[in-house]
Amino acid sequence: MTSPVWHPFTQHGLGEPIPKVASASGAVLTTVDGREVIDAISSWWVTTHGHNHPRISAAIAEQAGKLDQIIFAGWTHEPAEEVAAELVRITPPKLTRVFFSDSGSTAVEVALKMALGYWLHRGEPRHRILVLEHSYHGDTIGAMSVGARGVYNQAYAPLLFDVGTIPYPTDIQATLDTLEAECRAGAAAFIVEPLVLGAGGMLFYAAETLAAMREICAAHGVLFIADEVMTGWGRTGTIFACDQAGVVPDILCLSKGLTGGAVPLAVTLATEAIFQAHWSETDRSKQFFHSSSYTANPIACAAAAANLAIWREEPVQARIDALAERQRAHLATIAGRDAVRNPRALGTIAAFELGAGQDYLSDLGPRLLAHFRERDLLVRPMGNSIYVMPPYSITPEQLARIWGGIDEAIARFGS
Ligand SMILES: *Cc1c(COP(=O)(O)O)cnc(C)c1O
């Protein structure tokens, strides 16, 4: 009997082995047959402090014994209040309101609905959404609509709504001019991944460009949505990528590392003006019409509260700085190889292309996956783009093993 499980982003027809994991600790995953695999991608960018951080695991266990779930429409609980207050404290003062949901995609859907609600309730309906070329914001219909079109969503293309696409800043002036023209024409919002376009292939751009884009939006009253679902929680070297550009968004989406990567939770933070546009003493039709069954689930919120406590009380920034330095050093050792293109590092992220171009369906993809699997490394290249984004608790020896596997991959496939 084969397994009935249908896996995400997996071509079952290739018949590749699907390792079964029994437990995890720090940067190490242990399979049911006792193999120890090093997690080089933080289990798809979520695990920040390492797997099964004792404080997060304890918080989950304790909360599970107290209050498992409660409707959040018209009700509240302490873990949600604590998380919201702390998020407002650590983000820019302009962000005063916190809306909970349960994944990065829903955080983005919520952001888009907030933006449209804001314009409608101001009596000036606007619907056009501006996006950056090569972006990724999730896999639901709305989130796909504001993301790059390609092989991953071509089947659904007829259902995706129209957006204004701003060119990725290779030619910065062209990017800013297009954004300016689109804003002038009257858009509702511009959604952007700050500093790093993650699923688009770990493409970086300058903090100055992010700041300039934010300024253009502000000048035209176009809402600026920062999708920090991947970049948040220290990935780019600072707790939030926007901090490096001095950018304060109108709406901020967070998920992935919000619970340290232990359980699903997301938030969409908004300015007081956006909240107030939905506020009325008499008109119930202005309330924000969005919910999911598990909005602000108490167990997930307890995990997020523990994550926030870790950020307050443990030397997280020092761990990130040390990891960033080691990543840069490892990258430097391969940067001069012939087959290595566009080596780049930002914070805890290091990436490069193996061979020319950037192609998600490159034949190299499955061969690289097998190469790393054989070496008990969880490295998951996007086509021929290889990146390393480990948990901050990874040891220098574990990190060296990952880069050793990469070195061998370059020797094996890079010609
Ligand atoms: C992963 C990701 C999302 C989607 O988050 P899910 O939790 O997978 O729905 C949205 N935006 C960005 C930038 C992401 O990296």
Short mmCIF file of C-alpha atoms and ligand atoms in Angstrom, two decimals:
data_model
loop_
_atom_site.label_atom_id
_atom_site.label_comp_id
_atom_site.label_asym_id
_atom_site.label_seq_id
_atom_site.Cartn_x
_atom_site.Cartn_y
_atom_site.Cartn_z
CA MET A 1 0.00 0.00 0.00
CA THR A 2 1.36 3.38 -0.92
CA SER A 3 0.62 6.29 1.37
CA PRO A 4 -2.62 8.21 0.72
CA VAL A 5 -0.85 11.46 1.60
CA TRP A 6 -0.73 14.03 -1.19
CA HIS A 7 2.31 16.24 -0.57
CA PRO A 8 2.66 19.95 -1.45
CA PHE A 9 5.00 20.98 -4.25
CA THR A 10 5.84 17.32 -4.85
CA GLN A 11 5.64 15.46 -8.17
CA HIS A 12 4.67 12.03 -6.88
CA GLY A 13 5.28 10.51 -10.31
CA LEU A 14 9.03 10.98 -9.95
CA GLY A 15 8.92 8.34 -7.25
CA GLU A 16 11.41 10.12 -5.05
CA PRO A 17 11.73 8.78 -1.50
CA ILE A 18 9.82 10.77 1.10
CA PRO A 19 11.75 10.59 4.38
CA LYS A 20 9.66 10.10 7.50
CA VAL A 21 10.77 12.26 10.41
CA ALA A 22 10.20 11.17 14.00
CA SER A 23 11.75 13.93 16.05
CA ALA A 24 13.82 17.08 15.86
CA SER A 25 16.09 19.17 18.02
CA GLY A 26 18.01 22.32 17.15
CA ALA A 27 19.02 22.01 13.49
CA VAL A 28 18.79 18.19 13.42
CA LEU A 29 15.87 16.08 12.19
CA THR A 30 15.85 12.40 13.13
CA THR A 31 14.08 10.01 10.77
CA VAL A 32 12.18 6.90 11.84
CA ASP A 33 15.11 4.79 10.62
CA GLY A 34 17.51 6.74 12.81
CA ARG A 35 19.20 8.99 10.25
CA GLU A 36 20.18 12.47 11.43
CA VAL A 37 19.44 15.11 8.82
CA ILE A 38 20.65 18.71 9.08
CA ASP A 39 17.91 21.23 8.39
CA ALA A 40 19.55 23.85 6.14
CA ILE A 41 16.28 25.62 5.26
CA SER A 42 14.63 25.92 8.67
CA SER A 43 11.86 23.52 7.55
CA TRP A 44 10.81 25.97 4.82
CA TRP A 45 11.87 29.20 6.53
CA VAL A 46 9.87 28.86 9.74
CA THR A 47 12.21 27.48 12.41
CA THR A 48 14.19 30.40 13.86
CA HIS A 49 15.59 29.41 17.28
CA GLY A 50 15.91 25.71 16.41
CA HIS A 51 13.45 22.83 16.52
CA ASN A 52 11.73 22.12 19.83
CA HIS A 53 13.08 25.12 21.67
CA PRO A 54 12.36 24.11 25.29
CA ARG A 55 10.59 27.37 26.18
CA ILE A 56 8.26 27.19 23.18
CA SER A 57 7.52 23.50 23.68
CA ALA A 58 6.81 24.12 27.38
CA ALA A 59 4.51 27.06 26.60
CA ILE A 60 2.53 24.90 24.16
CA ALA A 61 2.18 22.07 26.69
CA GLU A 62 1.14 24.41 29.47
CA GLN A 63 -1.43 26.24 27.36
CA ALA A 64 -2.85 22.96 26.03
CA GLY A 65 -3.66 22.04 29.62
CA LYS A 66 -5.51 25.32 30.24
CA LEU A 67 -7.43 26.58 27.23
CA ASP A 68 -7.25 24.87 23.85
CA GLN A 69 -9.51 27.01 21.68
CA ILE A 70 -12.07 29.80 21.99
CA ILE A 71 -14.06 31.76 19.40
CA PHE A 72 -12.27 35.07 18.80
CA ALA A 73 -15.21 37.08 17.42
CA GLY A 74 -16.27 39.04 20.49
CA TRP A 75 -14.11 36.98 22.90
CA THR A 76 -10.46 37.20 23.95
CA HIS A 77 -7.80 35.47 26.05
CA GLU A 78 -4.53 36.33 27.75
CA PRO A 79 -2.03 34.80 25.25
CA ALA A 80 -3.56 36.81 22.38
CA GLU A 81 -3.58 40.01 24.43
CA GLU A 82 0.03 39.46 25.45
CA VAL A 83 1.20 38.76 21.88
CA ALA A 84 -0.67 41.76 20.44
CA ALA A 85 0.68 44.15 23.08
CA GLU A 86 4.23 42.91 22.57
CA LEU A 87 3.99 43.13 18.76
CA VAL A 88 2.77 46.72 19.03
CA ARG A 89 5.68 47.44 21.39
CA ILE A 90 8.42 46.05 19.11
CA THR A 91 7.11 47.41 15.79
CA PRO A 92 6.95 51.12 14.79
CA PRO A 93 4.50 53.24 16.86
CA LYS A 94 2.33 53.88 13.78
CA LEU A 95 1.22 50.21 13.81
CA THR A 96 -1.39 50.10 16.57
CA ARG A 97 -3.72 47.24 15.65
CA VAL A 98 -3.13 43.48 15.40
CA PHE A 99 -5.38 41.09 13.46
CA PHE A 100 -4.72 37.37 13.92
CA SER A 101 -4.93 34.61 11.31
CA ASP A 102 -3.16 31.33 10.71
CA SER A 103 -0.78 31.41 7.75
CA GLY A 104 1.26 33.80 5.66
CA SER A 105 -1.26 33.51 2.82
CA THR A 106 -4.16 34.48 5.06
CA ALA A 107 -2.15 37.34 6.57
CA VAL A 108 -1.79 38.63 3.00
CA GLU A 109 -5.48 38.10 2.17
CA VAL A 110 -6.35 40.02 5.33
CA ALA A 111 -3.97 42.85 4.35
CA LEU A 112 -5.58 43.17 0.91
CA LYS A 113 -9.11 43.14 2.39
CA MET A 114 -8.11 45.77 4.98
CA ALA A 115 -6.75 47.99 2.21
CA LEU A 116 -9.91 47.71 0.12
CA GLY A 117 -12.11 48.23 3.20
CA TYR A 118 -10.11 51.33 4.11
CA TRP A 119 -10.76 52.94 0.72
CA LEU A 120 -14.42 51.90 0.57
CA HIS A 121 -15.27 53.23 4.03
CA ARG A 122 -13.50 56.51 3.26
CA GLY A 123 -16.00 56.88 0.43
CA GLU A 124 -13.29 56.72 -2.20
CA PRO A 125 -13.31 53.11 -3.43
CA ARG A 126 -10.00 51.99 -4.92
CA HIS A 127 -9.23 48.43 -5.99
CA ARG A 128 -5.99 48.38 -7.94
CA ILE A 129 -3.15 46.55 -6.21
CA LEU A 130 0.47 47.14 -7.17
CA VAL A 131 3.05 44.37 -6.85
CA LEU A 132 6.75 43.90 -7.43
CA GLU A 133 7.88 41.61 -10.26
CA HIS A 134 9.05 38.11 -9.10
CA SER A 135 7.14 38.40 -5.80
CA TYR A 136 5.58 35.57 -3.82
CA HIS A 137 2.85 36.14 -1.26
CA GLY A 138 1.22 32.72 -0.82
CA ASP A 139 -0.89 30.12 -2.60
CA THR A 140 -4.51 31.16 -2.03
CA ILE A 141 -6.26 32.87 -4.95
CA GLY A 142 -5.78 36.42 -3.67
CA ALA A 143 -2.20 35.81 -2.60
CA MET A 144 -1.42 34.18 -5.97
CA SER A 145 -3.00 37.17 -7.73
CA VAL A 146 -0.47 39.53 -6.17
CA GLY A 147 2.44 37.13 -6.80
CA ALA A 148 4.47 36.32 -9.87
CA ARG A 149 2.62 34.39 -12.59
CA GLY A 150 4.30 31.21 -13.72
CA VAL A 151 4.19 27.45 -13.92
CA TYR A 152 3.01 27.20 -10.30
CA ASN A 153 -0.23 29.07 -10.93
CA GLN A 154 -0.91 28.90 -14.67
CA ALA A 155 -3.85 26.52 -14.15
CA TYR A 156 -5.64 29.16 -12.09
CA ALA A 157 -4.63 32.19 -14.15
CA PRO A 158 -8.18 32.97 -15.35
CA LEU A 159 -9.30 33.40 -11.73
CA LEU A 160 -6.45 35.66 -10.63
CA PHE A 161 -7.25 39.37 -10.46
CA ASP A 162 -5.44 41.99 -12.45
CA VAL A 163 -2.60 43.90 -10.76
CA GLY A 164 -0.09 46.58 -11.67
CA THR A 165 3.39 45.04 -11.85
CA ILE A 166 6.37 47.18 -10.92
CA PRO A 167 9.66 45.91 -12.46
CA TYR A 168 12.15 44.29 -10.10
CA PRO A 169 14.77 46.97 -9.38
CA THR A 170 17.55 46.01 -11.79
CA ASP A 171 17.15 49.49 -13.25
CA ILE A 172 16.15 51.34 -10.08
CA GLN A 173 14.97 54.50 -11.84
CA ALA A 174 12.64 52.48 -14.09
CA THR A 175 11.19 50.78 -11.01
CA LEU A 176 10.56 54.08 -9.23
CA ASP A 177 9.16 55.77 -12.35
CA THR A 178 6.70 52.95 -12.97
CA LEU A 179 5.62 52.96 -9.34
CA GLU A 180 5.18 56.74 -9.44
CA ALA A 181 2.99 56.53 -12.56
CA GLU A 182 0.89 53.69 -11.13
CA CYS A 183 0.43 55.52 -7.82
CA ARG A 184 -0.55 58.72 -9.60
CA ALA A 185 -3.23 56.77 -11.49
CA GLY A 186 -4.80 55.90 -8.12
CA ALA A 187 -3.97 52.50 -6.64
CA ALA A 188 -5.30 51.13 -3.36
CA ALA A 189 -2.07 49.54 -2.15
CA PHE A 190 1.42 48.36 -3.03
CA ILE A 191 2.44 45.00 -1.53
CA VAL A 192 6.12 44.15 -1.29
CA GLU A 193 8.56 41.68 0.24
CA PRO A 194 11.14 43.97 1.88
CA LEU A 195 14.80 43.46 0.79
CA VAL A 196 14.45 39.80 -0.28
CA LEU A 197 12.06 38.22 -2.77
CA GLY A 198 12.11 34.74 -1.23
CA ALA A 199 10.26 32.20 -3.37
CA GLY A 200 11.07 34.32 -6.42
CA GLY A 201 14.61 32.96 -6.05
CA MET A 202 16.17 34.78 -3.05
CA LEU A 203 16.53 37.99 -5.05
CA PHE A 204 17.89 40.89 -3.01
CA TYR A 205 17.51 44.62 -3.52
CA ALA A 206 18.81 47.67 -1.70
CA ALA A 207 17.33 49.21 1.44
CA GLU A 208 17.49 52.62 -0.30
CA THR A 209 15.20 51.30 -3.04
CA LEU A 210 12.73 50.01 -0.45
CA ALA A 211 12.77 53.43 1.26
CA ALA A 212 12.29 55.24 -2.07
CA MET A 213 9.33 53.01 -2.99
CA ARG A 214 7.76 53.63 0.40
CA GLU A 215 8.13 57.41 -0.05
CA ILE A 216 6.43 57.36 -3.44
CA CYS A 217 3.46 55.48 -1.99
CA ALA A 218 3.23 57.90 0.92
CA ALA A 219 3.27 60.89 -1.43
CA HIS A 220 0.21 59.51 -3.24
CA GLY A 221 -1.62 58.08 -0.23
CA VAL A 222 -1.24 54.54 -1.62
CA LEU A 223 -1.18 52.04 1.27
CA PHE A 224 2.18 50.30 1.68
CA ILE A 225 1.89 46.62 2.66
CA ALA A 226 5.10 44.97 3.88
CA ASP A 227 4.95 41.18 3.59
CA GLU A 228 7.58 40.16 6.14
CA VAL A 229 6.28 36.59 6.37
CA MET A 230 9.73 35.30 5.37
CA THR A 231 12.00 38.29 6.10
CA GLY A 232 10.66 38.84 9.62
CA TRP A 233 12.16 37.48 12.83
CA GLY A 234 15.80 38.15 12.06
CA ARG A 235 16.25 36.47 8.68
CA THR A 236 17.84 39.50 7.00
CA GLY A 237 19.99 40.40 10.01
CA THR A 238 17.54 42.71 11.81
CA ILE A 239 14.32 41.59 13.47
CA PHE A 240 12.37 43.07 10.54
CA ALA A 241 13.80 43.87 7.10
CA CYS A 242 11.95 47.23 7.00
CA ASP A 243 14.12 48.37 9.93
CA GLN A 244 17.20 48.46 7.67
CA ALA A 245 15.47 50.98 5.41
CA GLY A 246 13.80 53.02 8.17
CA VAL A 247 10.51 52.07 6.50
CA VAL A 248 7.22 52.11 8.40
CA PRO A 249 4.51 50.30 6.44
CA ASP A 250 0.78 50.94 6.74
CA ILE A 251 0.18 47.21 6.97
CA LEU A 252 2.64 44.54 8.10
CA CYS A 253 2.20 40.77 7.55
CA LEU A 254 4.04 38.34 9.85
CA SER A 255 3.92 34.55 10.18
CA LYS A 256 6.55 31.77 9.78
CA GLY A 257 8.92 32.69 12.68
CA LEU A 258 6.13 34.28 14.74
CA THR A 259 5.88 31.13 16.87
CA GLY A 260 9.56 30.30 16.38
CA GLY A 261 8.27 27.95 13.70
CA ALA A 262 6.55 25.53 16.07
CA VAL A 263 2.85 25.97 15.23
CA PRO A 264 0.90 27.95 12.63
CA LEU A 265 -0.04 31.55 13.43
CA ALA A 266 -0.01 34.84 11.55
CA VAL A 267 -0.76 38.48 12.21
CA THR A 268 -1.56 41.49 10.08
CA LEU A 269 -0.69 44.76 11.82
CA ALA A 270 -2.37 47.98 10.70
CA THR A 271 -2.26 51.70 11.40
CA GLU A 272 -4.91 53.42 13.47
CA ALA A 273 -6.29 55.10 10.31
CA ILE A 274 -7.04 51.72 8.72
CA PHE A 275 -8.67 50.44 11.91
CA GLN A 276 -10.68 53.65 12.31
CA ALA A 277 -11.99 53.42 8.74
CA HIS A 278 -13.75 50.20 9.83
CA TRP A 279 -15.01 51.73 13.10
CA SER A 280 -18.54 52.97 13.67
CA GLU A 281 -20.84 53.40 16.69
CA THR A 282 -23.86 52.54 14.60
CA ASP A 283 -22.95 50.94 11.29
CA ARG A 284 -22.29 47.22 11.68
CA SER A 285 -21.66 46.85 7.96
CA LYS A 286 -18.28 48.58 8.39
CA GLN A 287 -16.85 45.87 10.65
CA PHE A 288 -14.01 43.83 9.21
CA PHE A 289 -15.55 40.77 7.62
CA HIS A 290 -12.81 38.21 8.02
CA SER A 291 -12.33 35.26 10.32
CA SER A 292 -11.07 31.73 10.35
CA SER A 293 -12.17 29.06 12.80
CA TYR A 294 -8.86 29.09 14.65
CA THR A 295 -8.24 32.86 14.68
CA ALA A 296 -5.73 33.56 17.50
CA ASN A 297 -5.78 29.97 18.71
CA PRO A 298 -4.59 30.15 22.36
CA ILE A 299 -2.00 27.37 21.98
CA ALA A 300 -0.47 29.07 18.95
CA CYS A 301 -0.54 32.43 20.74
CA ALA A 302 1.22 30.87 23.75
CA ALA A 303 3.97 29.68 21.39
CA ALA A 304 4.23 33.20 19.92
CA ALA A 305 4.40 34.71 23.42
CA ALA A 306 7.27 32.33 24.21
CA ASN A 307 9.01 33.33 20.96
CA LEU A 308 8.67 37.01 21.90
CA ALA A 309 10.09 36.27 25.36
CA ILE A 310 13.07 34.53 23.74
CA TRP A 311 13.68 37.63 21.63
CA ARG A 312 13.51 39.80 24.78
CA GLU A 313 15.59 37.64 27.07
CA GLU A 314 18.04 35.55 25.01
CA PRO A 315 20.97 36.83 22.89
CA VAL A 316 19.09 36.20 19.63
CA GLN A 317 20.70 39.13 17.81
CA ALA A 318 24.19 37.91 18.73
CA ARG A 319 23.34 34.43 17.38
CA ILE A 320 22.08 35.96 14.14
CA ASP A 321 25.20 38.11 13.78
CA ALA A 322 27.47 35.11 14.35
CA LEU A 323 25.53 32.96 11.87
CA ALA A 324 25.55 35.79 9.31
CA GLU A 325 29.32 36.04 9.56
CA ARG A 326 29.81 32.28 9.14
CA GLN A 327 27.44 32.24 6.17
CA ARG A 328 29.43 35.00 4.46
CA ALA A 329 32.68 33.12 5.13
CA HIS A 330 31.35 29.85 3.67
CA LEU A 331 29.92 31.66 0.66
CA ALA A 332 33.31 33.30 0.04
CA THR A 333 34.95 29.87 -0.24
CA ILE A 334 32.76 28.91 -3.23
CA ALA A 335 32.21 32.36 -4.77
CA GLY A 336 35.17 32.06 -7.13
CA ARG A 337 34.17 28.70 -8.64
CA ASP A 338 33.34 28.83 -12.36
CA ALA A 339 29.83 27.41 -12.07
CA VAL A 340 28.82 29.70 -9.19
CA ARG A 341 26.75 32.68 -10.32
CA ASN A 342 25.58 35.67 -8.33
CA PRO A 343 26.73 34.59 -4.86
CA ARG A 344 24.92 36.76 -2.30
CA ALA A 345 24.29 36.93 1.41
CA LEU A 346 22.06 39.03 3.62
CA GLY A 347 21.76 38.34 7.33
CA THR A 348 21.31 34.61 7.84
CA ILE A 349 20.51 33.95 4.14
CA ALA A 350 23.16 32.88 1.61
CA ALA A 351 22.30 32.01 -2.00
CA PHE A 352 23.77 31.50 -5.47
CA GLU A 353 22.88 30.00 -8.83
CA LEU A 354 24.59 26.88 -10.08
CA GLY A 355 25.18 27.53 -13.76
CA ALA A 356 23.59 30.17 -15.96
CA GLY A 357 20.12 31.62 -15.62
CA GLN A 358 17.49 30.94 -13.00
CA ASP A 359 14.97 28.21 -13.76
CA TYR A 360 12.54 26.70 -11.26
CA LEU A 361 11.95 23.59 -13.40
CA SER A 362 15.63 23.16 -14.22
CA ASP A 363 16.56 19.47 -14.67
CA LEU A 364 19.21 20.10 -12.09
CA GLY A 365 16.54 20.51 -9.38
CA PRO A 366 15.67 16.84 -8.72
CA ARG A 367 19.32 15.77 -9.10
CA LEU A 368 20.39 18.34 -6.52
CA LEU A 369 17.61 17.23 -4.17
CA ALA A 370 18.83 13.64 -4.42
CA HIS A 371 22.44 14.73 -3.92
CA PHE A 372 21.59 16.47 -0.66
CA ARG A 373 19.22 13.73 0.51
CA GLU A 374 21.99 11.13 0.06
CA ARG A 375 24.13 13.26 2.39
CA ASP A 376 21.42 13.64 5.06
CA LEU A 377 21.07 17.34 4.33
CA LEU A 378 17.72 19.09 4.00
CA VAL A 379 18.65 21.54 1.26
CA ARG A 380 15.85 22.32 -1.20
CA PRO A 381 17.09 24.33 -4.17
CA MET A 382 14.61 26.33 -6.21
CA GLY A 383 15.60 24.89 -9.57
CA ASN A 384 19.27 25.79 -9.93
CA SER A 385 19.12 28.39 -7.14
CA ILE A 386 20.76 27.00 -4.03
CA TYR A 387 20.31 28.75 -0.71
CA VAL A 388 21.10 28.11 2.93
CA MET A 389 18.82 29.56 5.60
CA PRO A 390 19.30 27.51 8.79
CA PRO A 391 17.91 27.88 12.31
CA TYR A 392 19.97 30.34 14.38
CA SER A 393 20.97 27.58 16.79
CA ILE A 394 22.87 25.61 14.15
CA THR A 395 26.41 24.73 15.28
CA PRO A 396 29.48 25.74 13.23
CA GLU A 397 30.12 22.02 12.56
CA GLN A 398 26.59 21.41 11.28
CA LEU A 399 26.82 24.50 9.06
CA ALA A 400 30.18 23.31 7.73
CA ARG A 401 28.60 19.96 6.79
CA ILE A 402 25.93 21.76 4.75
CA TRP A 403 28.55 23.79 2.88
CA GLY A 404 30.62 20.65 2.39
CA GLY A 405 27.63 19.08 0.63
CA ILE A 406 27.23 22.20 -1.48
CA ASP A 407 30.91 22.14 -2.39
CA GLU A 408 30.49 18.56 -3.61
CA ALA A 409 27.37 19.53 -5.58
CA ILE A 410 29.29 22.26 -7.37
CA ALA A 411 32.06 19.79 -8.25
CA ARG A 412 29.53 17.17 -9.38
CA PHE A 413 27.07 19.25 -11.38
CA GLY A 414 28.83 22.52 -12.08
CA SER A 415 30.28 21.86 -15.49
C1 LIG B 1 5.82 31.69 2.80
C2 LIG B 1 5.36 33.04 2.40
C3 LIG B 1 4.01 33.37 2.36
C4 LIG B 1 2.92 32.34 2.58
O1 LIG B 1 2.94 31.85 3.86
P1 LIG B 1 2.16 30.45 4.16
O2 LIG B 1 2.22 30.34 5.64
O3 LIG B 1 2.95 29.40 3.45
O4 LIG B 1 0.79 30.60 3.64
C5 LIG B 1 3.65 34.68 2.07
N1 LIG B 1 4.58 35.61 1.83
C6 LIG B 1 5.90 35.34 1.84
C7 LIG B 1 6.87 36.43 1.58
C8 LIG B 1 6.33 34.04 2.10
O5 LIG B 1 7.64 33.77 2.08
#
